[in-house]
mmCIF file with all atom_site columns, C-alpha atoms in Angstrom:
data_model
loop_
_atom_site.group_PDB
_atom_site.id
_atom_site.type_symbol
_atom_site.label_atom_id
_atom_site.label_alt_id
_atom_site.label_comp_id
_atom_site.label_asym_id
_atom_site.label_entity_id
_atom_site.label_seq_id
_atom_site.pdbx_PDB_ins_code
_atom_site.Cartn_x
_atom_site.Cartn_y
_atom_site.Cartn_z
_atom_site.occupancy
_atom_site.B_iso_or_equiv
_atom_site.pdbx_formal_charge
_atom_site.auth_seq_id
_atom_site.auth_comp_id
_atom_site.auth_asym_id
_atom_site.auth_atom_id
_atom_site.pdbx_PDB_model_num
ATOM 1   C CA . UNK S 1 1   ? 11.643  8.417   22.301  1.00 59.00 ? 289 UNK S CA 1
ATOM 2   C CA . UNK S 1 2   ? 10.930  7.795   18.722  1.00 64.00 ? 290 UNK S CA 1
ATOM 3   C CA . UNK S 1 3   ? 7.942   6.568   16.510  1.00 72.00 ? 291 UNK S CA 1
ATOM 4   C CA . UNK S 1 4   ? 8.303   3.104   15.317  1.00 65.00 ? 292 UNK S CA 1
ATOM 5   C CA . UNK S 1 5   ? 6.489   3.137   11.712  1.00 70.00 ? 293 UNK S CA 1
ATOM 6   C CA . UNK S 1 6   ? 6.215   0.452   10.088  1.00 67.00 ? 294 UNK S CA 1
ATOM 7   C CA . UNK S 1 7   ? 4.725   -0.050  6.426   1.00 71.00 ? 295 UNK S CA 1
ATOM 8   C CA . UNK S 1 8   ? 0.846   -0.782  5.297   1.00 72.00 ? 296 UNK S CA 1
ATOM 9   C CA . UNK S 1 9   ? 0.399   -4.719  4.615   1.00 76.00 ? 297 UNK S CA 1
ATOM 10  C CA . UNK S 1 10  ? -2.205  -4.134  2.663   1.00 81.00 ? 298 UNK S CA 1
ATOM 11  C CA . UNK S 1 11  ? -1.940  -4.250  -1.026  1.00 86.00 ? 299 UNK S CA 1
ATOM 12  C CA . UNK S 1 12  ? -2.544  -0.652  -2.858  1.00 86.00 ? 300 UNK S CA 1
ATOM 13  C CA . UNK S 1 13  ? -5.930  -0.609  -5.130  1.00 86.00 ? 301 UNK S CA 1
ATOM 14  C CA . UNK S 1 14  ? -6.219  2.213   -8.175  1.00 86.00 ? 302 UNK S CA 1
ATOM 15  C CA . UNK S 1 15  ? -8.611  3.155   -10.395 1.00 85.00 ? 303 UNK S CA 1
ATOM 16  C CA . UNK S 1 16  ? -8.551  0.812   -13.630 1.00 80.00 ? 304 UNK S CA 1
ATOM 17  C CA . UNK S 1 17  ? -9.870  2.310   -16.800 1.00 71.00 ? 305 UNK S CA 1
ATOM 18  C CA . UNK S 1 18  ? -13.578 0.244   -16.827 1.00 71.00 ? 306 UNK S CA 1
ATOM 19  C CA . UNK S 1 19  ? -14.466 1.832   -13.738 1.00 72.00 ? 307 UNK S CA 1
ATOM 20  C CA . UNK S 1 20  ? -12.682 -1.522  -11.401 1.00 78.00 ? 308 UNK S CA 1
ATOM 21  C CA . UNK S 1 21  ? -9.840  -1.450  -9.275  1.00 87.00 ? 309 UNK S CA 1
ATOM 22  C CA . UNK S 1 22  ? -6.355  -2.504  -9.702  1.00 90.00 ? 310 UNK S CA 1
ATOM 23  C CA . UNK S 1 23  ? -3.594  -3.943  -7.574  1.00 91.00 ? 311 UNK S CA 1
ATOM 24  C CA . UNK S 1 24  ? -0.412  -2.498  -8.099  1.00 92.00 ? 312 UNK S CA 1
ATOM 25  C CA . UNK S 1 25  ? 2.460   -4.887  -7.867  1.00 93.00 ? 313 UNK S CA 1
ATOM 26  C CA . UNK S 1 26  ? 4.969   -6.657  -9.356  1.00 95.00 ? 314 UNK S CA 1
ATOM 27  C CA . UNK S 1 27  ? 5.821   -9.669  -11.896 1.00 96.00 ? 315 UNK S CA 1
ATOM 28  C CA . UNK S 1 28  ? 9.318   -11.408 -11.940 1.00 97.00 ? 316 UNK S CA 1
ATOM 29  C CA . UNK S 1 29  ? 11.082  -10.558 -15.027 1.00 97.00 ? 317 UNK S CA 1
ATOM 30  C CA . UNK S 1 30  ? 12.981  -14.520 -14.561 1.00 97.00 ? 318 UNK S CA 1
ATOM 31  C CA . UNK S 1 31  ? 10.271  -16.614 -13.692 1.00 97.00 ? 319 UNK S CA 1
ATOM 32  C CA . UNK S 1 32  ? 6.759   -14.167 -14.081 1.00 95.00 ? 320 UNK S CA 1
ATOM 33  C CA . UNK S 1 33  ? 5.991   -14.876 -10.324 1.00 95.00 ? 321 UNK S CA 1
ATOM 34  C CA . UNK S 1 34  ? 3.133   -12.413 -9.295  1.00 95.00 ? 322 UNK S CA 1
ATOM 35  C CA . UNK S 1 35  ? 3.060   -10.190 -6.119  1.00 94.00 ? 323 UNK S CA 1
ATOM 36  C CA . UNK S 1 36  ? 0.248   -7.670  -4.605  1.00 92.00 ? 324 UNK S CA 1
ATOM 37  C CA . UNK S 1 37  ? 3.268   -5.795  -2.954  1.00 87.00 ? 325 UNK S CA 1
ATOM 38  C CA . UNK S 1 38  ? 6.296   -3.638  -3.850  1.00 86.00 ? 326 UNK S CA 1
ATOM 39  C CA . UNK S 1 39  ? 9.360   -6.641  -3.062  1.00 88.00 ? 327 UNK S CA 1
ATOM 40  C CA . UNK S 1 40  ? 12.268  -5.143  -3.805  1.00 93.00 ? 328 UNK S CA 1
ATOM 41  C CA . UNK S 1 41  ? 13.262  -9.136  -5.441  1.00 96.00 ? 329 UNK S CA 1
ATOM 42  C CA . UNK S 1 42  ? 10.928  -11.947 -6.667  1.00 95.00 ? 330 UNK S CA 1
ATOM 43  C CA . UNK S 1 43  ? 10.125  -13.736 -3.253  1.00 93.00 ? 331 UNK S CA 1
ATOM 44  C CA . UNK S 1 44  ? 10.403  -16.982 -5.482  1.00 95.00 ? 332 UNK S CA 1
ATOM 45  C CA . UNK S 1 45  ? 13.520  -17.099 -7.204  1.00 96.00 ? 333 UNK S CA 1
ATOM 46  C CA . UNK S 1 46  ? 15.218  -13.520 -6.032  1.00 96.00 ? 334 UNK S CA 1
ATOM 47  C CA . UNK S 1 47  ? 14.990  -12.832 -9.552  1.00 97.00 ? 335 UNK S CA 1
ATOM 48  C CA . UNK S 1 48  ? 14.317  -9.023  -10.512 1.00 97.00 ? 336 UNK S CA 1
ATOM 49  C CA . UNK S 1 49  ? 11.252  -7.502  -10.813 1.00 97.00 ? 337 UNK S CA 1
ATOM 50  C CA . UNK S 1 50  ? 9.329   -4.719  -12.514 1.00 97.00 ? 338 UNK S CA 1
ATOM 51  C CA . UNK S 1 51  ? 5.824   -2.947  -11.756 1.00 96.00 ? 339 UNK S CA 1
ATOM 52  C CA . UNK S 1 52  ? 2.605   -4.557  -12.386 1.00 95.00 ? 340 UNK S CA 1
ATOM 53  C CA . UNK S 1 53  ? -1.119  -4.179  -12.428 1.00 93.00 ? 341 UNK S CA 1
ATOM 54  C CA . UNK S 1 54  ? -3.366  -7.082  -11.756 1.00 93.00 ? 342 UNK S CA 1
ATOM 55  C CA . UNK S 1 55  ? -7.337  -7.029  -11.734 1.00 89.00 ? 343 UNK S CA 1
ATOM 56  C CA . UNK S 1 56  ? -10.119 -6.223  -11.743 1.00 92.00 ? 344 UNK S CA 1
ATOM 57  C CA . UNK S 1 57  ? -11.851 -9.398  -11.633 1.00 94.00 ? 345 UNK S CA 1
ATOM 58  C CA . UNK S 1 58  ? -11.135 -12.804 -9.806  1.00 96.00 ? 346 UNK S CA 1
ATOM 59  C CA . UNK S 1 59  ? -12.297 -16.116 -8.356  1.00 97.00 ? 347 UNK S CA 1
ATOM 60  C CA . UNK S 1 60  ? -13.550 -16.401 -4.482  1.00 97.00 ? 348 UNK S CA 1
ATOM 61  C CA . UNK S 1 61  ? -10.663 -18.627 -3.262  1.00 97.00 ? 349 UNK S CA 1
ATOM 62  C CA . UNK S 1 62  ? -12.217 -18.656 0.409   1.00 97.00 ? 350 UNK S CA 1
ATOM 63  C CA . UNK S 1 63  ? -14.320 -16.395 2.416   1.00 97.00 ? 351 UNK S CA 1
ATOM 64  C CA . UNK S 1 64  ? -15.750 -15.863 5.629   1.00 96.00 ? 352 UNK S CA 1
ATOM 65  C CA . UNK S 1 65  ? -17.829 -13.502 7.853   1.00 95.00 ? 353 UNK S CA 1
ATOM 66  C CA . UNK S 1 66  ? -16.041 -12.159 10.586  1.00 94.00 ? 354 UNK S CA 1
ATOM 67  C CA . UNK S 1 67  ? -18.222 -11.535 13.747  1.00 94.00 ? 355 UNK S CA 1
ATOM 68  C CA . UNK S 1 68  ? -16.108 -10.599 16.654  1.00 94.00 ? 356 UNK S CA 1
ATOM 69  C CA . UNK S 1 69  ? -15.254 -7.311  17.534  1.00 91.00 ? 357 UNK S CA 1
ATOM 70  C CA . UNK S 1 70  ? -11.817 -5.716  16.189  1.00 87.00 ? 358 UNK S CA 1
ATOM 71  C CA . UNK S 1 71  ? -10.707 -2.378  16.835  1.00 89.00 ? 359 UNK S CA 1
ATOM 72  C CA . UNK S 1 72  ? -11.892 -0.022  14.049  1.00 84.00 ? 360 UNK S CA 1
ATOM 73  C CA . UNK S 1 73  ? -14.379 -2.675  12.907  1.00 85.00 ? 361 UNK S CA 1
ATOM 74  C CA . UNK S 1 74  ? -18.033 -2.858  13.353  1.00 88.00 ? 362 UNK S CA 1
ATOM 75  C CA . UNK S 1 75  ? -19.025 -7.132  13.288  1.00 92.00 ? 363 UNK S CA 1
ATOM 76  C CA . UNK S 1 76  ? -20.482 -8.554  11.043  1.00 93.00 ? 364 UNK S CA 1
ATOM 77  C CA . UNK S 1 77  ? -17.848 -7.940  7.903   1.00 91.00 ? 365 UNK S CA 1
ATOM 78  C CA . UNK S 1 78  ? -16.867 -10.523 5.254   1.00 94.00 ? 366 UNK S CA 1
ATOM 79  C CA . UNK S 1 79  ? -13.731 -11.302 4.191   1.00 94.00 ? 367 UNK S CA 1
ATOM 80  C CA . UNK S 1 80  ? -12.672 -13.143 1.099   1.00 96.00 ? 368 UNK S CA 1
ATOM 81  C CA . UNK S 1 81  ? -9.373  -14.280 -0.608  1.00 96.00 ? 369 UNK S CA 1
ATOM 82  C CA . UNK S 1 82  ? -9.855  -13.811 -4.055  1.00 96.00 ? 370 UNK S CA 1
ATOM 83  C CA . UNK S 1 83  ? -7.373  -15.334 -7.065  1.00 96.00 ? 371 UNK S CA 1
ATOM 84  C CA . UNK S 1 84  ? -7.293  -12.392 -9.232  1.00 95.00 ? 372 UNK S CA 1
ATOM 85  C CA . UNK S 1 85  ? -7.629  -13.590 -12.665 1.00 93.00 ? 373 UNK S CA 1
ATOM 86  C CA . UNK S 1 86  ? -3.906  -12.218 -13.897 1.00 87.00 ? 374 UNK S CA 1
ATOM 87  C CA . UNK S 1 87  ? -2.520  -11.613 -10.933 1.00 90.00 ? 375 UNK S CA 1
ATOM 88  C CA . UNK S 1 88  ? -2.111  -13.106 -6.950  1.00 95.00 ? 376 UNK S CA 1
ATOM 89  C CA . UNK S 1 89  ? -4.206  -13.942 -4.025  1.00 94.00 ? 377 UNK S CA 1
ATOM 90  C CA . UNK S 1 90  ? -5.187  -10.846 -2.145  1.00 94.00 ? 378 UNK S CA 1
ATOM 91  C CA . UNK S 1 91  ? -7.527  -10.504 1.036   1.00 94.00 ? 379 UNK S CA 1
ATOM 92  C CA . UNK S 1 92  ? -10.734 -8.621  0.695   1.00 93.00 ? 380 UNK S CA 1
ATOM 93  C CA . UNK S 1 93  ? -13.500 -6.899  2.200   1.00 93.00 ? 381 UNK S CA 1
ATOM 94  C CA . UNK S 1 94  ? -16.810 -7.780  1.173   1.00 93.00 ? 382 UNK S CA 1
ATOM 95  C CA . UNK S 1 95  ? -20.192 -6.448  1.243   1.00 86.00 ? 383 UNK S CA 1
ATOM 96  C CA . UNK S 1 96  ? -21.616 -9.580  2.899   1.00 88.00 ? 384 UNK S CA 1
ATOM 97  C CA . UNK S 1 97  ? -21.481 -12.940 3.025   1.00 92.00 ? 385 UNK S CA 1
ATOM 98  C CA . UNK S 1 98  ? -19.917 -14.647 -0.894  1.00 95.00 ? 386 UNK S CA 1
ATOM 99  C CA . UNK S 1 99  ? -19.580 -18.310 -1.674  1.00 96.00 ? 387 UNK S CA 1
ATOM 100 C CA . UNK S 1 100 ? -16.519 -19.867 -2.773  1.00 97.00 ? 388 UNK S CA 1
ATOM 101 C CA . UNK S 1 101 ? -16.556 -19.684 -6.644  1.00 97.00 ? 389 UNK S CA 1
ATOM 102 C CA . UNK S 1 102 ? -17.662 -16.670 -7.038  1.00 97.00 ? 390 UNK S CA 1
ATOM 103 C CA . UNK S 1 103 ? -17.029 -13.914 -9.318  1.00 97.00 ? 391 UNK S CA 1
ATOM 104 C CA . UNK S 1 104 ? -16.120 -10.596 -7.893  1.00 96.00 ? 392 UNK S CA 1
ATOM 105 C CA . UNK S 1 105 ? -14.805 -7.311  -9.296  1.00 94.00 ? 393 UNK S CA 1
ATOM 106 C CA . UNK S 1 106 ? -12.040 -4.971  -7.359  1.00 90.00 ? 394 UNK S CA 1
ATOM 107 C CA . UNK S 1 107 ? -13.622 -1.413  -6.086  1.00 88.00 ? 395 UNK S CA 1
ATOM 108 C CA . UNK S 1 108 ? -11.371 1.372   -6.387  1.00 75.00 ? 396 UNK S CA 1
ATOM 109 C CA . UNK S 1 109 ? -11.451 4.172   -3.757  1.00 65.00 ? 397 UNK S CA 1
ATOM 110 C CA . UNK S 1 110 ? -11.432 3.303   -0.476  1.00 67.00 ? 398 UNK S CA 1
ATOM 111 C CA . UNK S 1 111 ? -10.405 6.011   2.010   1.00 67.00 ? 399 UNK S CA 1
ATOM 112 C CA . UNK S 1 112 ? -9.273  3.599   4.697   1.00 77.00 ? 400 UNK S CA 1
ATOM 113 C CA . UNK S 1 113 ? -6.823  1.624   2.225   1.00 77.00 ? 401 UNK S CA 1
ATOM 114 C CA . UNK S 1 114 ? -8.877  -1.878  2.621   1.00 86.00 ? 402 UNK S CA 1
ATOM 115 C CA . UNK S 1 115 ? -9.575  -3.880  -0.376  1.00 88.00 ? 403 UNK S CA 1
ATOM 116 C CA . UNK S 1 116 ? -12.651 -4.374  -1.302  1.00 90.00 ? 404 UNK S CA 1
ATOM 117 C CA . UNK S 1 117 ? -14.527 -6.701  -3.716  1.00 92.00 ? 405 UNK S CA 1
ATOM 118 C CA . UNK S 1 118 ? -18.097 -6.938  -5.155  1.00 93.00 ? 406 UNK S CA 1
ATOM 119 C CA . UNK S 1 119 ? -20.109 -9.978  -6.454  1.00 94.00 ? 407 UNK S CA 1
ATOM 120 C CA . UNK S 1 120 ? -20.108 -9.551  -10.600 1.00 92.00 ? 408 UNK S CA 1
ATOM 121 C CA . UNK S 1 121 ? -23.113 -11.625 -12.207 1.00 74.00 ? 409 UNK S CA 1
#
């Protein structure tokens, strides 16, 4: 029987150059449309696309603390969507709980490929 794989949802986070993180992605070449993932075509217009990097700061969008148990989670764990400031929406891990409004900065370096966020100022 074979192994059904299927690819990470998550968006990939690097190291940025002032010590934040940054979401590699893409940007529409027709109509600049921003994605935290690797589309091979602009989900927006179908238009090409070409590599981007987006972060490290954003905007809490929404956020919540999650606290029942999930496999390979330990409750209670916040979660935030977060508009990144040049860039798309992407789903976080925070350290706690974070109001909407907010400003947050990306962390690079997670081992377990979650994003994570902390609260900047």
């Amino acid at each position: 029987m074979s192994r059904v794989t299927t690819p990470d949802p998550r968006p990939r986070v690097v190291a940025g150059a002032e010590g934040g993180g940054l979401v590699e992605g893409r940007r529409c070449t027709a109509c600049a449309e921003v994605v935290a993932f690797a589309w091979p075509a602009c989900p927006a217009c179908g238009g090409a696309v070409e590599p981007a990097r987006f972060g490290p700061e954003g905007t809490v969008w929404s956020a919540t603390v999650v606290r029942i148990p999930v496999p390979g989670r330990t409750p209670p764990y916040g979660l935030a969507y977060v508009d990144l400031d040049d860039g798309p929406r992407v789903l976080a891990h925070t350290g706690g709980p974070v109001p909407i409004g907010a400003r947050v900065r990306l962390v690079p370096g997670g081992n377990d490929g979650d994003v994570r966020v902390e609260v900047v100022g």
